[in-house]
Tab-separated table of C-alpha atoms in Angstrom:
chain	number	residue	atom	x	y	z
A	182	MET	CA	-14.858	-23.325	3.759
A	183	THR	CA	-11.247	-23.090	2.599
A	184	THR	CA	-10.005	-25.857	0.317
A	185	HIS	CA	-6.290	-26.603	0.704
A	186	LEU	CA	-4.857	-28.068	-2.478
A	187	HIS	CA	-1.501	-29.702	-3.023
A	188	ARG	CA	0.241	-27.578	-5.640
A	189	PRO	CA	2.854	-29.559	-7.541
A	190	TYR	CA	6.093	-28.043	-8.761
A	191	ARG	CA	5.679	-26.448	-12.197
A	192	GLU	CA	8.351	-26.887	-14.845
A	193	PRO	CA	9.504	-23.261	-15.390
A	194	ASN	CA	10.531	-23.694	-19.030
A	195	HIS	CA	7.025	-24.915	-19.879
A	196	THR	CA	5.229	-22.142	-17.981
A	197	GLN	CA	3.885	-18.940	-19.493
A	198	ALA	CA	3.122	-16.371	-16.762
A	199	TRP	CA	0.532	-13.676	-17.476
A	200	LEU	CA	0.561	-10.772	-15.011
A	201	ILE	CA	-2.393	-8.369	-15.169
A	202	GLY	CA	-1.303	-4.877	-14.075
A	203	SER	CA	2.170	-3.394	-13.704
A	204	GLY	CA	2.121	-2.065	-10.134
A	205	ILE	CA	4.569	-3.144	-7.460
A	206	ALA	CA	2.662	-6.406	-6.812
A	207	SER	CA	3.089	-7.570	-10.417
A	208	LEU	CA	6.671	-6.308	-10.626
A	209	SER	CA	7.424	-8.250	-7.435
A	210	ALA	CA	5.858	-11.398	-8.886
A	211	ALA	CA	7.921	-11.008	-12.072
A	212	VAL	CA	11.198	-10.685	-10.137
A	213	HIS	CA	10.456	-13.779	-8.042
A	214	LEU	CA	9.363	-15.749	-11.109
A	215	ILE	CA	12.807	-15.087	-12.627
A	216	ASN	CA	14.997	-15.449	-9.539
A	217	ASP	CA	13.177	-18.045	-7.425
A	218	ALA	CA	10.998	-20.015	-9.848
A	219	LYS	CA	13.570	-19.813	-12.712
A	220	VAL	CA	10.906	-18.993	-15.303
A	221	PRO	CA	12.600	-17.580	-18.437
A	222	ALA	CA	11.987	-13.836	-18.708
A	223	ALA	CA	10.633	-14.229	-22.239
A	224	ASN	CA	7.847	-16.422	-20.787
A	225	ILE	CA	6.633	-13.628	-18.462
A	226	HIS	CA	4.078	-11.168	-19.850
A	227	ILE	CA	2.918	-8.014	-18.064
A	228	LEU	CA	-0.293	-6.463	-19.418
A	229	ASP	CA	-1.323	-2.950	-18.396
A	230	LEU	CA	-3.831	-0.367	-19.596
A	231	HIS	CA	-1.440	2.501	-18.907
A	232	SER	CA	1.539	3.679	-20.937
A	233	GLY	CA	4.127	2.688	-18.314
A	234	SER	CA	4.666	0.659	-15.156
A	235	GLY	CA	3.974	1.675	-11.572
A	236	GLY	CA	0.194	1.621	-11.284
A	237	GLY	CA	-0.948	4.612	-9.220
A	238	MET	CA	2.579	5.532	-8.076
A	239	ASN	CA	3.534	7.779	-11.006
A	240	PRO	CA	4.445	11.318	-9.905
A	241	SER	CA	4.184	14.345	-12.179
A	242	GLY	CA	5.003	18.044	-12.506
A	243	ASP	CA	8.122	20.170	-12.272
A	244	ALA	CA	9.672	22.904	-10.135
A	245	GLU	CA	8.153	25.708	-12.198
A	246	ASN	CA	4.527	24.508	-12.216
A	247	GLY	CA	4.652	22.445	-9.029
A	248	TYR	CA	5.194	18.746	-8.404
A	249	PHE	CA	2.634	16.092	-7.521
A	250	LEU	CA	3.826	13.129	-5.463
A	251	PRO	CA	1.397	10.273	-4.660
A	252	PHE	CA	1.433	9.622	-0.932
A	253	GLU	CA	2.662	6.053	-1.344
A	254	CYS	CA	5.790	7.412	-3.105
A	255	HIS	CA	7.409	9.203	-0.180
A	256	PRO	CA	11.160	8.496	0.004
A	257	HIS	CA	11.189	5.862	2.736
A	258	PHE	CA	9.918	2.316	3.234
A	259	TYR	CA	9.973	-0.658	5.602
A	260	GLY	CA	9.015	-4.330	5.397
A	261	SER	CA	10.905	-7.617	5.114
A	262	CYS	CA	9.208	-8.685	1.871
A	263	LEU	CA	10.096	-5.420	0.169
A	264	GLU	CA	13.680	-5.715	1.413
A	265	LYS	CA	13.911	-9.247	-0.018
A	266	LEU	CA	12.623	-7.992	-3.369
A	267	LEU	CA	15.137	-5.142	-3.543
A	268	SER	CA	18.009	-7.408	-2.505
A	269	ALA	CA	17.255	-9.573	-5.563
A	270	VAL	CA	17.446	-6.732	-8.120
A	271	PRO	CA	20.825	-5.296	-9.170
A	272	SER	CA	21.383	-1.573	-8.783
A	273	GLN	CA	21.342	0.458	-11.990
A	274	THR	CA	23.833	2.977	-10.586
A	275	GLU	CA	26.316	1.014	-8.428
A	276	ALA	CA	28.146	-2.030	-9.767
A	277	ASN	CA	27.991	-5.313	-7.838
A	278	LYS	CA	25.297	-4.008	-5.509
A	279	SER	CA	21.594	-4.701	-5.198
A	280	ILE	CA	19.076	-1.874	-5.053
A	281	LEU	CA	18.811	-2.443	-1.294
A	282	ASP	CA	22.590	-2.267	-0.832
A	283	ALA	CA	22.779	0.925	-2.884
A	284	ILE	CA	19.943	2.535	-0.897
A	285	ARG	CA	21.599	1.768	2.417
A	286	SER	CA	25.048	2.954	1.331
A	287	SER	CA	23.540	6.144	-0.097
A	288	GLY	CA	21.698	6.797	3.136
A	289	GLN	CA	24.824	6.219	5.172
A	290	PHE	CA	27.403	8.183	3.194
A	291	GLN	CA	25.755	10.696	0.861
A	292	ARG	CA	23.573	12.756	3.196
A	293	PRO	CA	23.377	13.665	6.873
A	294	PRO	CA	21.393	11.159	8.957
A	295	PRO	CA	18.117	12.183	10.576
A	296	GLN	CA	17.885	12.795	14.295
A	297	ASP	CA	17.575	9.695	16.454
A	298	TYR	CA	13.860	10.310	16.868
A	299	ALA	CA	11.232	12.829	15.836
A	300	LEU	CA	10.203	15.255	18.574
A	301	ALA	CA	6.864	16.356	17.112
A	302	ARG	CA	4.260	13.906	15.771
A	303	ALA	CA	1.393	16.430	15.965
A	304	LEU	CA	0.768	20.164	16.292
A	305	LYS	CA	-2.091	22.135	17.829
A	306	GLN	CA	-2.935	25.818	18.056
A	307	GLY	CA	-1.590	27.204	21.326
A	308	GLU	CA	-2.092	30.600	22.922
A	309	SER	CA	0.981	32.044	21.225
A	310	GLY	CA	0.870	29.969	18.034
A	311	PRO	CA	1.323	26.334	16.955
A	312	GLU	CA	2.830	24.007	19.548
A	313	ALA	CA	3.720	20.316	19.736
A	314	VAL	CA	1.247	17.749	21.096
A	315	ASP	CA	2.455	15.113	23.572
A	316	THR	CA	1.769	11.749	21.901
A	317	LYS	CA	3.789	9.509	24.214
A	318	GLY	CA	2.087	6.770	26.205
A	319	ILE	CA	-1.403	5.272	26.002
A	320	HIS	CA	-3.578	7.886	27.694
A	321	ILE	CA	-7.028	6.513	26.979
A	322	GLY	CA	-8.443	5.669	30.414
A	323	VAL	CA	-9.110	2.312	32.031
A	324	LYS	CA	-12.393	1.670	30.193
A	325	ASN	CA	-10.893	2.156	26.723
A	326	ARG	CA	-7.737	0.279	27.690
A	327	MET	CA	-9.785	-2.794	28.671
A	328	ALA	CA	-11.866	-2.508	25.494
A	329	LEU	CA	-8.657	-2.565	23.439
A	330	ILE	CA	-7.454	-5.670	25.273
A	331	ARG	CA	-10.791	-7.412	24.610
A	332	LEU	CA	-10.596	-6.471	20.935
A	333	MET	CA	-7.043	-7.807	20.590
A	334	LEU	CA	-7.922	-11.101	22.296
A	335	GLU	CA	-11.010	-11.613	20.140
A	336	SER	CA	-10.862	-13.876	17.089
A	337	GLU	CA	-11.467	-12.424	13.642
A	338	LYS	CA	-14.402	-14.782	13.212
A	339	MET	CA	-16.105	-13.353	16.292
A	340	LEU	CA	-15.380	-9.769	15.233
A	341	GLY	CA	-17.117	-10.563	11.954
A	342	SER	CA	-18.647	-7.489	10.303
A	343	HIS	CA	-18.337	-5.217	13.341
A	344	THR	CA	-16.818	-1.773	12.877
A	345	ILE	CA	-14.242	-0.148	15.140
A	346	LYS	CA	-17.011	2.113	16.407
A	347	ASP	CA	-18.999	-0.964	17.447
A	348	MET	CA	-16.150	-2.116	19.672
A	349	MET	CA	-14.971	1.125	21.260
A	350	ASP	CA	-16.599	3.878	23.324
A	351	GLU	CA	-17.172	7.252	21.637
A	352	SER	CA	-14.589	8.826	23.957
A	353	PHE	CA	-11.855	6.640	22.447
A	354	PHE	CA	-12.046	8.536	19.170
A	355	GLU	CA	-11.225	11.810	20.919
A	356	THR	CA	-7.901	10.542	22.273
A	357	THR	CA	-4.416	11.276	20.981
A	358	PHE	CA	-3.837	7.504	20.859
A	359	TRP	CA	-6.598	7.105	18.249
A	360	MET	CA	-5.260	10.112	16.325
A	361	LEU	CA	-1.932	8.291	15.951
A	362	TRP	CA	-3.576	5.183	14.500
A	363	ALA	CA	-6.068	7.045	12.324
A	364	THR	CA	-3.493	9.311	10.702
A	365	SER	CA	-0.756	6.675	10.397
A	366	PHE	CA	-2.980	4.102	8.679
A	367	SER	CA	-5.908	6.175	7.307
A	368	LEU	CA	-8.347	4.502	9.698
A	369	GLN	CA	-11.891	5.746	10.274
A	370	PRO	CA	-14.304	4.749	13.094
A	371	TRP	CA	-16.589	3.019	10.592
A	372	HIS	CA	-13.782	0.822	9.232
A	373	SER	CA	-13.649	-2.894	9.935
A	374	ALA	CA	-12.831	-3.958	13.485
A	375	VAL	CA	-10.881	-6.854	11.961
A	376	GLU	CA	-8.652	-4.373	10.137
A	377	PHE	CA	-7.980	-2.447	13.359
A	378	HIS	CA	-7.388	-5.754	15.177
A	379	ARG	CA	-4.661	-6.625	12.684
A	380	HIS	CA	-3.054	-3.187	12.936
A	381	LEU	CA	-2.975	-3.430	16.727
A	382	ARG	CA	-1.464	-6.898	16.646
A	383	LYS	CA	1.192	-5.829	14.134
A	384	TYR	CA	2.110	-2.311	15.246
A	385	LEU	CA	1.140	-1.725	18.896
A	386	GLU	CA	4.674	-2.331	20.113
A	387	ASP	CA	6.091	0.055	17.483
A	388	ILE	CA	3.441	2.785	17.200
A	389	GLN	CA	5.503	5.290	19.210
A	390	SER	CA	8.648	4.735	17.126
A	391	LEU	CA	7.019	4.106	13.745
A	392	ASN	CA	7.305	7.802	12.885
A	393	ASN	CA	11.092	7.828	13.313
A	394	LEU	CA	12.598	7.464	9.850
A	395	LYS	CA	16.041	6.587	11.162
A	396	THR	CA	14.739	3.034	11.648
A	397	SER	CA	13.366	2.778	8.080
A	398	ASN	CA	15.056	2.608	4.683
A	399	ARG	CA	15.389	6.095	3.183
A	400	THR	CA	15.730	6.321	-0.593
A	401	GLU	CA	17.631	8.995	-2.485
A	402	TYR	CA	14.510	10.201	-4.278
A	403	ASN	CA	10.802	9.295	-4.239
A	404	LEU	CA	9.894	5.602	-4.386
A	405	TYR	CA	8.805	5.748	-8.020
A	406	GLU	CA	12.227	6.959	-9.152
A	407	SER	CA	14.184	4.937	-6.582
A	408	LEU	CA	12.287	1.611	-6.798
A	409	ILE	CA	9.789	1.348	-9.668
A	410	VAL	CA	12.105	2.747	-12.363
A	411	PRO	CA	15.124	0.492	-11.583
A	412	ILE	CA	12.972	-2.637	-11.092
A	413	THR	CA	11.281	-1.975	-14.444
A	414	ALA	CA	14.658	-1.388	-16.095
A	415	TYR	CA	15.952	-4.682	-14.674
A	416	LEU	CA	12.938	-6.605	-15.967
A	417	ASN	CA	13.287	-4.966	-19.390
A	418	ASN	CA	16.954	-5.910	-19.526
A	419	GLU	CA	16.077	-9.493	-18.589
A	420	GLY	CA	13.649	-9.658	-21.530
A	421	ILE	CA	10.239	-9.449	-19.850
A	422	ASP	CA	7.375	-8.986	-22.326
A	423	PHE	CA	5.778	-5.663	-21.281
A	424	ARG	CA	2.543	-4.864	-23.110
A	425	PHE	CA	1.301	-1.386	-22.256
A	426	ASN	CA	-1.879	0.289	-23.542
A	427	THR	CA	-3.480	-3.136	-23.169
A	428	GLU	CA	-6.765	-3.610	-21.312
A	429	VAL	CA	-7.688	-7.084	-20.073
A	430	THR	CA	-11.470	-7.207	-20.427
A	431	ASN	CA	-12.148	-10.757	-19.233
A	432	ILE	CA	-10.548	-14.000	-18.118
A	433	ARG	CA	-12.342	-17.192	-19.128
A	434	ILE	CA	-12.392	-19.840	-16.394
A	435	ASN	CA	-13.284	-23.507	-16.867
A	436	ARG	CA	-15.480	-24.338	-13.884
A	437	GLU	CA	-15.961	-27.934	-15.008
A	438	GLU	CA	-12.340	-28.668	-14.127
A	439	GLN	CA	-11.418	-29.352	-10.498
A	440	PRO	CA	-9.770	-27.129	-9.494
A	441	HIS	CA	-11.036	-24.321	-11.741
A	442	ILE	CA	-8.459	-23.091	-14.231
A	443	ALA	CA	-8.100	-19.999	-16.403
A	444	THR	CA	-8.282	-20.932	-20.090
A	445	GLU	CA	-8.302	-17.643	-22.007
A	446	ILE	CA	-7.534	-13.936	-21.610
A	447	GLU	CA	-9.609	-11.437	-23.569
A	448	LEU	CA	-7.894	-8.110	-24.142
A	449	LEU	CA	-7.934	-4.879	-26.096
A	450	GLU	CA	-4.514	-3.947	-27.433
A	451	ASP	CA	-4.417	-0.491	-29.019
A	452	GLY	CA	-8.172	-0.796	-29.523
A	453	THR	CA	-8.035	-4.210	-31.224
A	454	GLU	CA	-9.530	-7.350	-29.637
A	455	HIS	CA	-7.172	-10.239	-28.999
A	456	TYR	CA	-7.494	-13.614	-27.303
A	457	VAL	CA	-4.684	-15.419	-25.479
A	458	ARG	CA	-5.043	-19.146	-24.858
A	459	ILE	CA	-3.976	-20.220	-21.360
A	460	GLU	CA	-2.729	-23.776	-20.891
A	461	PRO	CA	-3.124	-25.632	-17.577
A	462	THR	CA	0.655	-25.369	-17.143
A	463	ASP	CA	0.487	-21.553	-17.358
A	464	VAL	CA	-0.256	-19.138	-14.504
A	465	VAL	CA	-2.298	-15.930	-14.320
A	466	VAL	CA	-1.634	-13.315	-11.613
A	467	ILE	CA	-4.305	-10.599	-11.427
A	468	THR	CA	-4.002	-7.246	-9.651
A	469	LEU	CA	-7.445	-6.528	-8.228
A	470	GLY	CA	-8.824	-3.025	-7.748
A	471	ALA	CA	-6.898	0.208	-7.358
A	472	THR	CA	-6.516	2.474	-4.339
A	473	SER	CA	-6.311	5.439	-6.752
A	474	SER	CA	-9.499	4.527	-8.615
A	475	GLY	CA	-11.551	7.593	-9.495
A	476	ALA	CA	-8.704	9.946	-8.591
A	477	ALA	CA	-8.896	13.435	-10.072
A	478	LEU	CA	-6.212	16.120	-10.118
A	479	GLY	CA	-6.711	19.744	-9.183
A	480	THR	CA	-4.525	22.653	-10.221
A	481	ASN	CA	-2.787	25.553	-8.499
A	482	ASN	CA	-5.979	27.554	-8.981
A	483	SER	CA	-8.782	25.016	-8.537
A	484	PRO	CA	-9.446	21.946	-6.352
A	485	PRO	CA	-10.158	18.480	-7.766
A	486	PRO	CA	-13.782	18.035	-8.870
A	487	ASN	CA	-16.133	16.672	-6.225
A	488	LEU	CA	-16.855	12.970	-6.089
A	489	SER	CA	-20.281	11.831	-7.217
A	490	SER	CA	-22.317	8.942	-5.927
A	491	GLY	CA	-22.190	7.225	-9.353
A	492	TRP	CA	-19.101	5.191	-8.598
A	493	GLU	CA	-19.873	2.762	-11.452
A	494	ASP	CA	-18.938	5.467	-13.943
A	495	ARG	CA	-15.463	5.701	-12.444
A	496	MET	CA	-14.658	1.981	-12.485
A	497	LEU	CA	-11.306	1.354	-14.097
A	498	CYS	CA	-10.636	-1.803	-16.052
A	499	ASP	CA	-9.218	-3.572	-13.007
A	500	TRP	CA	-12.477	-3.052	-11.097
A	501	ARG	CA	-14.589	-4.193	-14.042
A	502	LEU	CA	-12.431	-7.286	-14.412
A	503	TRP	CA	-12.785	-8.065	-10.713
A	504	GLN	CA	-16.556	-7.632	-10.989
A	505	LYS	CA	-16.677	-10.216	-13.772
A	506	LEU	CA	-14.551	-12.645	-11.774
A	507	SER	CA	-16.795	-12.231	-8.727
A	508	GLN	CA	-19.759	-13.282	-10.868
A	509	VAL	CA	-17.937	-16.488	-11.811
A	510	SER	CA	-17.307	-17.513	-8.198
A	511	PRO	CA	-17.672	-15.969	-4.721
A	512	ASN	CA	-14.112	-17.141	-4.080
A	513	PHE	CA	-12.957	-14.052	-5.993
A	514	GLY	CA	-14.550	-11.708	-3.434
A	515	ASP	CA	-16.871	-8.786	-4.164
A	516	PRO	CA	-15.525	-5.387	-5.290
A	517	THR	CA	-18.831	-3.568	-4.746
A	518	ASN	CA	-18.324	-3.757	-0.977
A	519	PHE	CA	-15.308	-1.474	-1.426
A	520	LEU	CA	-16.568	0.752	-4.233
A	521	SER	CA	-19.901	1.476	-2.559
A	522	GLN	CA	-17.942	3.194	0.238
A	523	SER	CA	-16.065	5.483	-2.171
A	524	LEU	CA	-17.580	8.745	-0.918
A	525	ARG	CA	-16.790	8.031	2.740
A	526	SER	CA	-13.380	6.620	1.819
A	527	ALA	CA	-12.209	9.647	-0.137
A	528	VAL	CA	-8.807	11.017	0.860
A	529	GLU	CA	-7.454	14.229	-0.614
A	530	CYS	CA	-3.688	14.362	-1.145
A	531	PHE	CA	-1.672	17.443	-1.991
A	532	THR	CA	1.904	18.380	-2.818
A	533	THR	CA	3.195	21.906	-2.207
A	534	THR	CA	6.317	23.149	-4.002
A	535	PHE	CA	8.175	25.922	-2.148
A	536	LYS	CA	10.899	28.092	-3.616
A	537	GLY	CA	13.313	29.232	-0.958
A	538	PRO	CA	14.027	27.930	2.560
A	539	GLU	CA	11.449	29.911	4.574
A	540	PHE	CA	8.905	27.114	5.149
A	541	MET	CA	11.540	24.545	6.094
A	542	LYS	CA	13.081	26.951	8.612
A	543	LEU	CA	9.644	27.576	10.142
A	544	TYR	CA	9.003	23.823	10.331
A	545	GLU	CA	12.282	23.217	12.173
A	546	THR	CA	11.567	26.095	14.564
A	547	LEU	CA	8.110	24.743	15.457
A	548	THR	CA	8.972	21.041	15.695
A	549	HIS	CA	12.733	21.018	16.450
A	550	ASP	CA	12.948	18.281	13.784
A	551	ARG	CA	15.044	18.342	10.645
A	552	PRO	CA	13.167	17.464	7.427
A	553	GLY	CA	13.266	13.710	6.916
A	554	THR	CA	13.362	12.889	10.654
A	555	GLY	CA	9.655	12.141	11.154
A	556	ALA	CA	7.349	10.516	8.635
A	557	LEU	CA	4.234	12.498	9.611
A	558	VAL	CA	3.049	15.536	11.563
A	559	THR	CA	-0.696	15.892	12.144
A	560	LEU	CA	-2.530	19.204	12.541
A	561	THR	CA	-4.907	18.033	15.250
A	562	GLU	CA	-7.466	20.855	15.127
A	563	THR	CA	-8.144	20.947	11.387
A	564	ASN	CA	-11.651	20.020	10.276
A	565	TRP	CA	-10.128	18.249	7.283
A	566	SER	CA	-7.919	16.032	9.511
A	567	ILE	CA	-4.752	17.137	7.736
A	568	THR	CA	-1.453	15.315	8.141
A	569	LEU	CA	1.774	16.607	6.609
A	570	SER	CA	4.926	14.830	5.515
A	571	ILE	CA	8.178	16.812	5.401
A	572	PRO	CA	10.633	14.476	3.609
A	573	HIS	CA	14.355	14.908	3.173
A	574	GLN	CA	15.224	16.895	0.062
A	575	PRO	CA	15.547	16.522	-2.874
A	576	VAL	CA	12.516	14.345	-3.523
A	577	PHE	CA	12.833	14.389	-7.318
A	578	HIS	CA	15.850	13.828	-9.519
A	579	GLY	CA	16.926	17.198	-10.878
A	580	GLN	CA	15.120	19.154	-8.135
A	581	ALA	CA	16.940	22.442	-7.549
A	582	ASN	CA	18.592	23.165	-4.202
A	583	ASP	CA	16.267	26.117	-3.527
A	584	VAL	CA	13.104	24.044	-4.159
A	585	ASN	CA	11.422	22.093	-1.324
A	586	ILE	CA	8.559	19.594	-1.498
A	587	VAL	CA	5.951	19.193	1.246
A	588	CYS	CA	3.175	16.589	0.988
A	589	GLY	CA	0.015	15.925	2.946
A	590	TYR	CA	-3.400	14.342	2.995
A	591	ALA	CA	-6.818	15.059	4.451
A	592	LEU	CA	-8.877	12.178	5.877
A	593	SER	CA	-12.073	14.282	5.935
A	594	PRO	CA	-11.929	16.439	2.783
A	595	LEU	CA	-15.717	16.781	2.512
A	596	ASN	CA	-15.924	18.693	5.802
A	597	GLU	CA	-16.012	22.470	5.765
A	598	GLY	CA	-12.492	23.764	6.300
A	599	ASN	CA	-11.319	25.940	9.174
A	600	TYR	CA	-10.265	28.756	6.931
A	601	VAL	CA	-11.714	27.741	3.564
A	602	LYS	CA	-15.134	27.155	4.338
A	603	LYS	CA	-18.847	-3.251	5.523
A	604	PRO	CA	-18.042	-7.105	6.020
A	605	MET	CA	-14.581	-7.988	4.690
A	606	SER	CA	-14.847	-9.457	1.154
A	607	ARG	CA	-11.335	-9.923	-0.113
A	608	PRO	CA	-10.327	-13.035	-2.062
A	609	GLN	CA	-7.327	-15.099	-1.021
A	610	VAL	CA	-4.105	-14.628	-2.996
A	611	ILE	CA	-4.831	-18.103	-4.354
A	612	PRO	CA	-8.656	-18.174	-4.550
A	613	ASP	CA	-10.199	-21.362	-3.217
A	614	ASN	CA	-10.555	-24.205	-5.711
A	615	THR	CA	-8.427	-22.616	-8.442
A	616	GLY	CA	-5.446	-24.217	-10.121
A	617	ASN	CA	-3.502	-21.588	-12.081
A	618	ILE	CA	-4.851	-18.232	-10.849
A	619	ALA	CA	-3.571	-15.774	-8.233
A	620	CYS	CA	-4.844	-12.370	-7.118
A	621	VAL	CA	-2.553	-9.609	-5.826
A	622	GLY	CA	-2.696	-5.968	-4.741
A	623	GLN	CA	-4.190	-4.085	-1.809
A	624	PHE	CA	-7.589	-5.815	-2.028
A	625	VAL	CA	-6.563	-9.434	-1.478
A	626	GLU	CA	-6.608	-11.247	1.847
A	627	ILE	CA	-3.290	-11.969	3.575
A	628	MET	CA	-3.929	-13.319	7.049
A	629	ASP	CA	-2.553	-11.221	9.946
A	630	ASP	CA	-1.086	-8.552	7.634
A	631	THR	CA	-2.332	-4.994	7.094
A	632	THR	CA	-3.109	-3.167	3.853
A	633	LEU	CA	-2.196	0.276	2.495
A	634	ASN	CA	1.551	-0.263	2.436
A	635	MET	CA	3.921	-1.360	-0.314
A	636	ASP	CA	5.171	-4.403	1.594
A	637	TYR	CA	1.634	-5.853	1.516
A	638	SER	CA	1.583	-5.770	-2.304
A	639	VAL	CA	5.071	-7.265	-2.518
A	640	ARG	CA	4.170	-10.034	-0.048
A	641	GLY	CA	1.154	-10.892	-2.180
A	642	GLY	CA	3.350	-11.182	-5.273
A	643	GLN	CA	5.739	-13.483	-3.429
A	644	ILE	CA	2.905	-15.687	-2.145
A	645	ALA	CA	1.446	-15.911	-5.664
A	646	VAL	CA	4.728	-17.146	-7.156
A	647	THR	CA	5.622	-19.625	-4.389
A	648	GLU	CA	2.134	-21.177	-4.383
A	649	LEU	CA	1.536	-21.298	-8.150
A	650	MET	CA	5.017	-22.597	-8.942
A	651	GLY	CA	5.095	-25.071	-6.048
A	652	LEU	CA	8.231	-23.596	-4.476
A	653	PRO	CA	9.335	-24.792	-1.020
A	654	GLU	CA	10.404	-21.391	0.400
A	655	LYS	CA	7.548	-19.256	1.701
A	656	PRO	CA	7.573	-15.504	2.472
A	657	GLU	CA	8.773	-14.633	5.965
A	658	LYS	CA	6.014	-14.808	8.571
A	659	LEU	CA	5.067	-11.811	10.669
A	660	LYS	CA	6.710	-12.091	14.085
A	661	LYS	CA	4.711	-10.560	16.912
A	662	SER	CA	4.018	-11.536	20.496
A	663	LEU	CA	0.410	-11.043	21.571
A	664	LEU	CA	1.418	-11.480	25.224
A	665	LEU	CA	3.921	-8.615	25.069
A	666	GLU	CA	1.391	-6.387	23.300
A	667	ILE	CA	-1.196	-7.017	26.009
A	668	PHE	CA	1.426	-6.158	28.633
A	669	ASP	CA	1.974	-2.850	26.804
A	670	LEU	CA	-1.721	-2.045	27.263
A	671	ILE	CA	-1.868	-3.216	30.886
A	672	ILE	CA	1.094	-1.161	32.043
């Protein structure tokens, strides 16, 4: 049962805000605390185990040894919450402009625009070599079409713990339509039917055009350099208290109070134990989990080490903290439901650094698309379920003109290669019956929205600030018409 509490306006000058983690969700919360809630920057504290901000978005490498670009850092983005965030932060490079303004002017004047739409979303092996796959339309047959309509009309409560496979015929997963959804959103047949339901409701109308980057915001470089670095610089300039190399080991919660409130943060700072007292007027915003948890890097000569079934050994501090919170109250969700699926959920990402134009010329010849026109191109007949991204160049600041970056991921990396041989348990952003605590990140519950995109994390940060600080303005609601989406399936 959800308990709706009236959250009074908090006096910003008397509020200390403690943000656990320094990914985009926490950075978003910090910006909105300053600009919307008017909390003094010196009262905002960001605690993170790592040596810098960005969470799992930090790229690495160089042109000589090869770059590595996390898949969530590709140089394009979409989402109204992310746009609102970037419109509130001044550009570090262009006077009197926000980051969003600078991105849009750079995209308009400093490089050639992409084609109006991408011609190739997928490739297959033809008789005379690779050829494009026709992905237009919804060619799934009457039976699967009706099953999709039933799924979309069903309530999330009735879908319960069912998987996508429970709701759809086996033939559905052999269709090009499913390939589009699976490779665009990293969906698997055993994933939650509720998650697929939300993706359908949000993206069905746009799935054919979602790959066309002309309709998205294209950044000059990767998202870490174009978004995380300038947002962090802005917060530093404002006087935010960043505390890196700091692990939050526990958050004490007084359950005798109604609602429950956080009273103390236990942390290790440079190996030394510290305790921070939390007053009822203060707020705590916690980033739960990490999509990059347990990640391991390979080299040019060797693949990443195989995953083991002992996922407990790979738990980062944010998972351990979430586990402790879940033992305090079920309102904080249960991280083991996600971590126990780590082997099946593994995705292998790769970045290839090319010297010279040969690969890019071959790509344009095969697809008739310029780099940066389409977000993704899937190789449909690979056992590893490989999808490539060919972004506009350069992707990194200082990248030479004769160097090109190509990224990709494999949804089924444990399969033998062609040539190289649960119920949802997320907590609410404001957990039920809590007074000064919020949870953010990819593992919190935001009704009707879909995970695994940056806008989801930013929306969570905005919700956390507006609810905890008692602000009247709420994040923009998702605008979709179920009736129009059903018509799309019928016709």
